[in-house]
CSV table of C-alpha atoms and ligand atoms in Angstrom, one decimal:
chain,number,residue,atom,x,y,z
A,112,UNK,CA,0.0,0.0,0.0
A,113,UNK,CA,1.1,3.2,-0.9
A,114,UNK,CA,0.6,5.4,2.3
A,115,UNK,CA,-1.3,8.6,2.1
A,116,UNK,CA,1.6,10.2,4.4
A,117,UNK,CA,4.6,9.1,5.8
A,118,UNK,CA,7.1,11.3,7.8
A,119,UNK,CA,10.9,11.2,7.2
A,120,UNK,CA,13.2,11.6,9.9
A,121,UNK,CA,16.6,11.9,8.4
A,122,UNK,CA,18.1,14.9,10.3
A,123,UNK,CA,18.8,15.6,14.0
A,124,UNK,CA,15.4,13.8,15.4
A,125,UNK,CA,17.3,10.9,16.8
A,126,UNK,CA,20.2,12.8,18.2
A,127,UNK,CA,17.9,15.3,20.2
A,128,UNK,CA,15.8,12.6,21.5
A,129,UNK,CA,18.7,10.8,22.9
A,130,UNK,CA,19.5,14.3,24.8
A,131,UNK,CA,16.0,14.0,26.2
A,132,UNK,CA,16.5,10.6,27.4
A,133,UNK,CA,20.2,11.0,28.7
A,134,UNK,CA,19.3,14.4,30.7
A,135,UNK,CA,16.0,13.1,32.1
A,136,UNK,CA,14.2,16.0,30.6
A,137,UNK,CA,11.0,14.6,29.1
A,138,UNK,CA,8.2,16.9,30.4
A,139,UNK,CA,7.4,20.3,29.0
A,140,UNK,CA,10.1,21.8,31.2
A,141,UNK,CA,12.7,20.5,29.1
A,142,UNK,CA,14.7,23.0,27.0
A,143,UNK,CA,14.0,21.8,23.5
A,144,UNK,CA,10.3,23.4,24.1
A,145,UNK,CA,11.9,27.1,24.0
A,146,UNK,CA,14.1,26.0,21.5
A,147,UNK,CA,11.3,24.9,19.1
A,148,UNK,CA,9.2,28.1,19.8
A,149,UNK,CA,12.2,30.2,18.9
A,150,UNK,CA,12.9,28.3,15.7
A,151,UNK,CA,9.0,28.3,14.5
A,152,UNK,CA,8.8,32.1,15.4
A,153,UNK,CA,12.1,32.9,13.5
A,154,UNK,CA,10.7,31.0,10.4
A,155,UNK,CA,7.5,32.7,10.4
A,156,UNK,CA,9.2,36.1,11.2
A,157,UNK,CA,7.2,36.2,14.5
A,158,UNK,CA,8.3,37.6,17.9
A,159,UNK,CA,6.9,34.7,20.0
A,160,UNK,CA,5.6,31.2,20.0
A,161,UNK,CA,4.0,29.1,22.5
A,162,UNK,CA,4.1,25.4,21.7
A,163,UNK,CA,1.2,23.2,22.6
A,164,UNK,CA,0.0,19.8,22.4
A,165,UNK,CA,-1.9,19.8,19.1
A,166,UNK,CA,-3.3,22.3,16.4
A,167,UNK,CA,-6.8,22.0,17.5
A,168,UNK,CA,-5.8,23.1,21.2
A,169,UNK,CA,-3.6,25.9,19.5
A,170,UNK,CA,-7.1,27.2,18.0
A,171,UNK,CA,-9.0,26.9,21.2
A,172,UNK,CA,-6.3,29.0,23.0
A,173,UNK,CA,-5.9,31.6,20.4
A,174,UNK,CA,-9.7,32.2,20.6
A,175,UNK,CA,-9.9,32.6,24.2
A,176,UNK,CA,-6.4,34.7,24.4
A,177,UNK,CA,-8.4,37.1,22.3
A,178,UNK,CA,-11.2,37.2,24.6
A,179,UNK,CA,-13.9,35.8,21.9
A,180,UNK,CA,-17.1,34.8,23.8
A,181,UNK,CA,-20.7,34.8,24.0
A,182,UNK,CA,-22.3,37.5,21.7
A,183,UNK,CA,-19.2,37.6,19.3
A,184,UNK,CA,-19.4,36.4,15.8
A,185,UNK,CA,-16.2,34.8,14.2
A,186,UNK,CA,-16.2,34.3,10.6
A,187,UNK,CA,-14.6,31.2,9.5
A,188,UNK,CA,-14.8,28.8,6.4
A,189,UNK,CA,-17.2,25.9,6.1
A,190,UNK,CA,-14.7,24.0,4.3
A,191,UNK,CA,-12.1,23.0,7.1
A,192,UNK,CA,-11.2,20.7,9.7
A,193,UNK,CA,-13.9,20.7,12.5
A,194,UNK,CA,-11.5,22.2,14.8
A,195,UNK,CA,-11.7,25.6,13.5
A,196,UNK,CA,-15.6,26.3,14.1
A,197,UNK,CA,-15.5,23.9,17.2
A,198,UNK,CA,-12.8,26.4,18.8
A,199,UNK,CA,-15.5,29.2,18.3
A,200,UNK,CA,-18.4,27.3,19.6
A,201,UNK,CA,-16.3,25.8,22.7
A,202,UNK,CA,-15.7,29.4,23.7
A,203,UNK,CA,-19.2,30.2,23.6
A,204,UNK,CA,-18.8,32.6,20.8
A,205,UNK,CA,-20.9,32.2,17.1
A,206,UNK,CA,-19.2,30.7,14.2
A,207,UNK,CA,-20.4,32.5,10.8
A,208,UNK,CA,-19.3,30.5,7.9
A,209,UNK,CA,-18.3,31.4,4.2
A,210,UNK,CA,-18.0,29.0,1.3
A,211,UNK,CA,-14.7,28.4,-0.5
A,212,UNK,CA,-13.3,28.7,-4.1
A,213,UNK,CA,-13.7,25.7,-6.0
A,214,UNK,CA,-10.1,26.2,-7.4
A,215,UNK,CA,-8.1,27.4,-4.5
A,216,UNK,CA,-10.3,25.9,-1.8
A,217,UNK,CA,-9.8,29.0,0.3
A,218,UNK,CA,-12.1,31.4,1.5
A,219,UNK,CA,-12.5,35.0,-0.1
A,220,UNK,CA,-12.7,38.7,1.0
A,221,UNK,CA,-15.9,39.1,-1.0
A,222,UNK,CA,-18.0,36.5,1.2
A,223,UNK,CA,-16.2,37.6,4.2
A,224,UNK,CA,-17.3,41.3,3.6
A,225,UNK,CA,-21.0,40.1,3.2
A,226,UNK,CA,-21.0,38.4,6.4
A,227,UNK,CA,-19.8,41.1,8.6
A,228,UNK,CA,-22.1,42.5,11.2
A,229,UNK,CA,-22.0,44.7,14.3
A,230,UNK,CA,-21.5,41.5,16.3
A,231,UNK,CA,-18.5,40.6,14.0
A,232,UNK,CA,-15.4,40.5,16.3
A,233,UNK,CA,-12.8,38.3,14.4
A,234,UNK,CA,-11.9,36.3,11.3
A,235,UNK,CA,-10.6,33.1,11.5
A,236,UNK,CA,-8.3,32.6,8.0
A,237,UNK,CA,-7.6,29.1,6.9
A,238,UNK,CA,-5.2,28.1,4.3
A,239,UNK,CA,-6.3,25.2,2.5
A,240,UNK,CA,-4.1,22.3,1.2
A,241,UNK,CA,-1.1,24.3,0.1
A,242,UNK,CA,-2.1,27.8,-1.4
A,243,UNK,CA,-2.6,30.5,0.9
A,244,UNK,CA,-5.8,32.8,1.0
A,245,UNK,CA,-5.7,35.8,-1.0
A,246,UNK,CA,-5.0,37.7,2.4
A,247,UNK,CA,-4.7,41.6,1.5
A,248,UNK,CA,-8.3,42.2,1.0
A,249,UNK,CA,-9.3,40.0,4.0
A,250,UNK,CA,-6.7,41.9,6.3
A,251,UNK,CA,-7.9,45.3,5.0
A,252,UNK,CA,-11.4,44.4,5.8
A,253,UNK,CA,-10.2,43.3,9.3
A,254,UNK,CA,-8.8,46.6,9.8
A,255,UNK,CA,-11.5,48.6,8.6
A,256,UNK,CA,-14.1,46.8,10.8
A,257,UNK,CA,-11.4,46.6,13.8
A,258,UNK,CA,-11.8,42.7,13.6
A,259,UNK,CA,-9.2,40.7,15.1
A,260,UNK,CA,-7.6,37.7,12.9
A,261,UNK,CA,-6.6,34.1,13.7
A,262,UNK,CA,-4.3,32.7,10.9
A,263,UNK,CA,-4.6,29.0,11.0
A,264,UNK,CA,-1.7,28.2,8.8
A,265,UNK,CA,-1.7,24.4,10.1
A,266,UNK,CA,-1.2,23.3,6.4
A,267,UNK,CA,1.1,25.6,5.2
A,268,UNK,CA,4.2,25.8,7.3
A,269,UNK,CA,7.1,27.2,4.8
A,270,UNK,CA,4.6,28.7,2.4
A,271,UNK,CA,4.5,32.5,1.8
A,272,UNK,CA,1.9,35.1,0.8
A,273,UNK,CA,3.5,37.6,-1.5
A,274,UNK,CA,6.9,36.8,-0.1
A,275,UNK,CA,5.9,37.3,3.7
A,276,UNK,CA,5.9,33.9,5.6
A,277,UNK,CA,2.5,32.1,6.4
A,278,UNK,CA,2.0,32.1,10.1
A,279,UNK,CA,3.2,35.6,10.1
A,280,UNK,CA,-0.1,37.4,9.7
A,281,UNK,CA,-3.0,38.3,12.0
A,282,UNK,CA,-3.2,39.0,15.9
A,283,UNK,CA,-2.1,35.2,16.2
A,284,UNK,CA,-1.4,32.5,14.1
A,285,UNK,CA,-1.3,28.6,14.7
A,286,UNK,CA,0.4,25.6,13.5
A,287,UNK,CA,-0.2,21.9,13.9
A,288,UNK,CA,2.7,19.3,13.9
A,289,UNK,CA,0.4,16.1,13.5
A,290,UNK,CA,2.1,13.4,11.7
A,291,UNK,CA,0.9,14.3,8.2
A,292,UNK,CA,2.0,18.0,8.6
A,293,UNK,CA,5.1,19.5,6.8
A,294,UNK,CA,6.8,19.9,10.1
A,295,UNK,CA,5.8,17.0,12.4
A,296,UNK,CA,6.5,16.1,15.9
A,297,UNK,CA,3.5,13.2,16.0
A,298,UNK,CA,1.2,15.5,17.9
A,299,UNK,CA,1.9,19.1,18.5
A,300,UNK,CA,0.8,22.6,17.7
A,301,UNK,CA,2.0,26.1,18.5
A,302,UNK,CA,0.4,30.0,18.8
A,303,UNK,CA,2.6,32.6,17.3
A,304,UNK,CA,2.1,36.5,17.7
A,305,UNK,CA,4.1,39.5,18.0
A,306,UNK,CA,2.2,40.6,21.1
A,307,UNK,CA,3.8,39.3,24.3
A,308,UNK,CA,0.7,40.0,26.3
A,309,UNK,CA,-1.3,37.8,24.2
A,310,UNK,CA,1.3,35.0,24.3
A,311,UNK,CA,1.8,35.3,28.0
A,312,UNK,CA,-2.1,34.4,28.3
A,313,UNK,CA,-1.5,31.9,25.7
A,314,UNK,CA,1.2,30.2,28.0
A,315,UNK,CA,-0.9,30.6,31.0
A,316,UNK,CA,-4.0,29.1,29.0
A,317,UNK,CA,-1.9,25.9,28.1
A,318,UNK,CA,-0.9,25.3,31.6
A,319,UNK,CA,-3.9,25.4,33.5
A,320,UNK,CA,-3.8,29.2,34.5
A,321,UNK,CA,-1.6,28.7,37.4
A,322,UNK,CA,-1.0,32.1,38.9
A,323,UNK,CA,3.0,32.7,39.3
A,324,UNK,CA,4.0,32.5,42.9
A,325,UNK,CA,0.7,31.1,43.9
A,326,UNK,CA,0.7,27.8,42.4
A,327,UNK,CA,-2.6,25.7,42.8
A,328,UNK,CA,-4.5,29.2,43.0
A,329,UNK,CA,-6.6,30.0,39.8
A,330,UNK,CA,-8.3,33.0,38.8
A,331,UNK,CA,-9.2,31.6,35.0
A,332,UNK,CA,-9.5,28.0,33.9
A,333,UNK,CA,-7.1,26.9,31.3
A,334,UNK,CA,-6.1,23.4,29.9
A,335,UNK,CA,-3.3,21.2,29.9
A,336,UNK,CA,-2.2,21.7,26.8
A,337,UNK,CA,1.6,21.6,27.0
A,338,UNK,CA,4.1,20.0,24.6
A,339,UNK,CA,6.8,17.6,25.9
A,340,UNK,CA,10.2,18.0,25.5
A,341,UNK,CA,10.4,14.9,23.6
A,342,UNK,CA,7.7,16.2,20.9
A,343,UNK,CA,9.6,19.4,20.7
A,344,UNK,CA,13.1,17.8,20.2
A,345,UNK,CA,11.6,15.8,17.2
A,346,UNK,CA,9.7,19.1,16.1
A,347,UNK,CA,12.9,21.3,15.9
A,348,UNK,CA,14.9,18.6,14.2
A,349,UNK,CA,11.9,18.7,11.6
A,350,UNK,CA,12.0,22.4,11.5
A,351,UNK,CA,15.7,22.5,10.7
A,352,UNK,CA,14.9,20.4,7.5
A,353,UNK,CA,11.8,22.7,6.6
A,354,UNK,CA,13.5,24.3,3.5
A,355,UNK,CA,14.5,21.0,2.1
A,356,UNK,CA,11.1,19.6,2.7
A,357,UNK,CA,9.1,22.3,1.1
A,358,UNK,CA,11.3,21.8,-2.1
A,359,UNK,CA,10.5,18.2,-2.0
A,360,UNK,CA,6.7,19.0,-1.7
A,361,UNK,CA,6.8,21.4,-4.6
A,362,UNK,CA,8.5,18.8,-6.8
A,363,UNK,CA,5.9,16.2,-5.7
A,364,UNK,CA,3.4,18.2,-7.0
A,365,UNK,CA,5.1,19.2,-10.2
A,366,UNK,CA,5.4,15.5,-10.8
A,367,UNK,CA,1.9,14.8,-10.3
A,368,UNK,CA,0.9,17.5,-12.4
A,369,UNK,CA,3.1,16.4,-15.3
A,370,UNK,CA,1.8,12.9,-15.0
A,371,UNK,CA,-1.8,13.9,-14.8
A,372,UNK,CA,-1.6,16.5,-17.5
A,373,UNK,CA,-4.3,15.8,-20.2
A,374,UNK,CA,-6.1,13.2,-17.9
A,375,UNK,CA,-9.6,15.3,-18.1
A,376,UNK,CA,-11.4,13.0,-15.5
A,377,UNK,CA,-10.0,14.9,-12.7
A,378,UNK,CA,-9.0,18.4,-12.1
A,379,UNK,CA,-5.5,18.9,-10.6
A,380,UNK,CA,-4.7,21.8,-8.4
A,381,UNK,CA,-3.4,25.1,-9.4
A,382,UNK,CA,0.4,25.2,-9.2
A,383,UNK,CA,0.7,29.1,-8.8
A,384,UNK,CA,-1.1,32.2,-8.2
A,385,UNK,CA,-0.2,35.7,-8.6
A,386,UNK,CA,0.4,35.8,-4.8
A,387,UNK,CA,2.0,32.2,-4.1
A,388,UNK,CA,3.5,29.1,-5.6
A,389,UNK,CA,1.5,26.1,-4.3
A,390,UNK,CA,3.4,24.2,-1.5
A,391,UNK,CA,1.4,21.0,-2.1
A,392,UNK,CA,0.6,20.1,1.8
A,393,UNK,CA,-1.4,17.4,0.0
A,394,UNK,CA,-2.2,17.1,-3.7
A,395,UNK,CA,-5.8,17.6,-4.0
A,396,UNK,CA,-7.7,16.4,-7.1
A,397,UNK,CA,-11.7,17.1,-7.8
A,398,UNK,CA,-13.9,14.6,-10.0
A,399,UNK,CA,-14.7,16.1,-13.2
A,400,UNK,CA,-18.1,15.9,-15.0
A,401,UNK,CA,-16.9,13.2,-17.5
A,402,UNK,CA,-16.4,10.7,-14.5
A,403,UNK,CA,-19.8,9.4,-12.8
A,404,UNK,CA,-18.2,8.5,-9.4
A,405,UNK,CA,-18.0,10.2,-6.2
A,406,UNK,CA,-14.7,10.8,-4.2
A,407,UNK,CA,-15.8,7.9,-1.5
A,408,UNK,CA,-16.1,5.3,-4.6
A,409,UNK,CA,-12.8,6.4,-5.9
A,410,UNK,CA,-11.1,6.1,-2.8
A,411,UNK,CA,-12.5,2.7,-2.1
A,412,UNK,CA,-11.4,1.7,-5.7
A,413,UNK,CA,-7.8,3.2,-4.9
A,414,UNK,CA,-7.6,1.1,-1.8
A,415,UNK,CA,-8.1,-2.0,-4.1
A,416,UNK,CA,-5.2,-1.0,-6.3
A,417,UNK,CA,-2.7,-0.4,-3.3
A,418,UNK,CA,-3.2,3.4,-3.0
A,419,UNK,CA,-4.2,5.1,0.2
A,420,UNK,CA,-5.9,8.5,-0.6
A,421,UNK,CA,-8.4,10.5,1.6
A,422,UNK,CA,-11.5,12.6,1.2
A,423,UNK,CA,-11.7,16.4,1.4
A,424,UNK,CA,-13.2,18.1,4.4
A,425,UNK,CA,-16.9,17.6,5.7
A,426,UNK,CA,-18.4,21.1,5.4
A,427,UNK,CA,-19.2,22.6,8.9
A,428,UNK,CA,-22.9,23.5,8.3
A,429,UNK,CA,-23.6,19.6,7.6
A,430,UNK,CA,-21.8,18.3,10.6
A,431,UNK,CA,-24.5,16.6,12.5
A,432,UNK,CA,-22.8,18.0,15.8
A,433,UNK,CA,-23.5,21.6,14.9
A,434,UNK,CA,-26.9,21.0,13.6
A,435,UNK,CA,-27.9,19.3,16.9
A,436,UNK,CA,-26.9,22.6,18.4
A,437,UNK,CA,-29.2,24.5,16.3
A,438,UNK,CA,-26.3,26.2,14.1
A,439,UNK,CA,-26.3,26.8,10.5
A,440,UNK,CA,-30.2,26.0,10.0
A,441,UNK,CA,-30.9,26.1,6.2
A,442,UNK,CA,-27.4,27.3,5.2
A,443,UNK,CA,-26.2,26.0,1.9
A,444,UNK,CA,-22.5,26.5,0.7
A,445,UNK,CA,-22.5,25.0,-2.7
A,446,UNK,CA,-18.8,24.7,-3.3
A,447,UNK,CA,-17.9,23.4,-0.3
A,448,UNK,CA,-20.6,20.5,-0.7
A,449,UNK,CA,-19.5,20.0,-4.2
A,450,UNK,CA,-16.0,19.6,-3.0
A,451,UNK,CA,-16.8,17.2,-0.3
A,452,UNK,CA,-18.6,14.8,-2.7
A,453,UNK,CA,-16.2,14.9,-5.7
A,454,UNK,CA,-12.6,15.9,-3.8
A,455,UNK,CA,-10.0,13.7,-2.5
A,456,UNK,CA,-6.0,13.8,-2.1
A,457,UNK,CA,-3.5,11.6,-3.0
A,458,UNK,CA,-0.5,10.4,-1.3
A,459,UNK,CA,1.7,13.4,-0.6
A,460,UNK,CA,4.0,12.7,2.1
A,461,UNK,CA,7.7,13.9,2.0
A,462,UNK,CA,8.9,10.3,1.7
A,463,UNK,CA,6.9,9.4,-1.4
A,464,UNK,CA,9.3,8.4,-4.4
A,465,UNK,CA,8.8,9.5,-8.2
A,466,UNK,CA,8.0,5.7,-9.1
A,467,UNK,CA,5.3,6.1,-6.2
A,468,UNK,CA,3.8,8.9,-8.0
A,469,UNK,CA,3.8,7.1,-11.6
A,470,UNK,CA,2.0,4.0,-9.7
A,471,UNK,CA,-0.7,6.3,-8.0
A,472,UNK,CA,-1.4,8.0,-11.4
A,473,UNK,CA,-1.5,4.7,-13.2
A,474,UNK,CA,-4.1,3.3,-10.6
A,475,UNK,CA,-5.8,6.8,-10.7
A,476,UNK,CA,-6.4,6.2,-14.7
A,477,UNK,CA,-7.5,2.6,-14.1
A,478,UNK,CA,-10.2,3.3,-11.5
A,479,UNK,CA,-11.9,6.6,-12.8
A,480,UNK,CA,-14.9,6.0,-15.1
B,113,LIG,C1,-4.4,19.8,10.9
B,113,LIG,C2,-5.1,20.9,11.0
B,113,LIG,C3,-5.7,21.4,12.5
B,113,LIG,C4,-5.7,20.6,13.7
B,113,LIG,O1,-4.4,20.4,14.0
B,113,LIG,P1,-4.2,19.0,15.2
B,113,LIG,O2,-2.9,18.9,15.4
B,113,LIG,O3,-4.5,17.9,14.2
B,113,LIG,O4,-5.2,19.1,16.1
B,113,LIG,C5,-6.2,22.6,12.4
B,113,LIG,N1,-6.5,23.2,11.2
B,113,LIG,C6,-6.1,22.7,10.0
B,113,LIG,C7,-6.4,23.6,8.8
B,113,LIG,C8,-5.5,21.6,10.0
B,113,LIG,O5,-5.1,21.1,8.7
């Protein structure tokens, strides 16, 4: 089976992990946590980073650190991982959805502007599958309406928008270091900001909001979302390899595009826009009208051919959990719905070889009817 994603550990991972074991520092108190935070901040051009246990937790802390709560509306794309809308709901705030573009899979400023009301307090910008959102106009809207911006850059570490690194935009940004992300430490996440007060608040929130000097006394409820020294050790080693892995990702994307050129039963992703070159976190494809199958059917057929593919996101407005809460009643976002039915992504890990890519494309051409 060609896996959908497999991490590659060919840097300092082993060496740093050995340092953890030898020194006995395995908890979040160990020195790699701060080194990893500094490294990611440096990569993204941010002043500060706060490492946490996963990207979902990073979003929850980011929402809380910006004081978003009951009565506040936060604009967020329907086409994303559940973590985005969930972080808003869990804070007691209201997620307000926008649809995505069929070709870039990202939200756009026009739809965001239509959803701004007197209650809007923030925009959660999510970069999807490898191309960043077209940020200029969205950031301008936020400025004009005095809205906070959370940038979810989980999928695009190493990507840039008009030459400035993703993860460097908005009041806060977040990353995930889950196993399939471009920098990975198994499970992990980070919140970044240039505002020291916000980052101090994030650090408190990730650590149960212990009061300095009065441990075990709490004026606010936080989480235990700490990252361990072991995770940070692997994360740092991965971050050192980022530019190399970004090159590999882009090369993988180009190979897929070449292999699939002229194959009209699917639509390949855009290689570049005027603001960014695709980083191909994954290689997302959309089944065209010429083929009658759904993404689920193609994924099953690919599995029988030894290729592991994954479906696109399931839109937030259709999520049973949110519908049961009475959210998004009667709302439709046709592009998100279409992509959920017809989109899937092909094996895309950094460890993928050129011959793997050829085999995946051969299988794809066999199964699409
Ligand atoms: C992966 C991902 C997350 C969540 O990260 P976890 O570490 O898996 O919790 C959040 N947002 C986006 C866009 C992601 O792709």
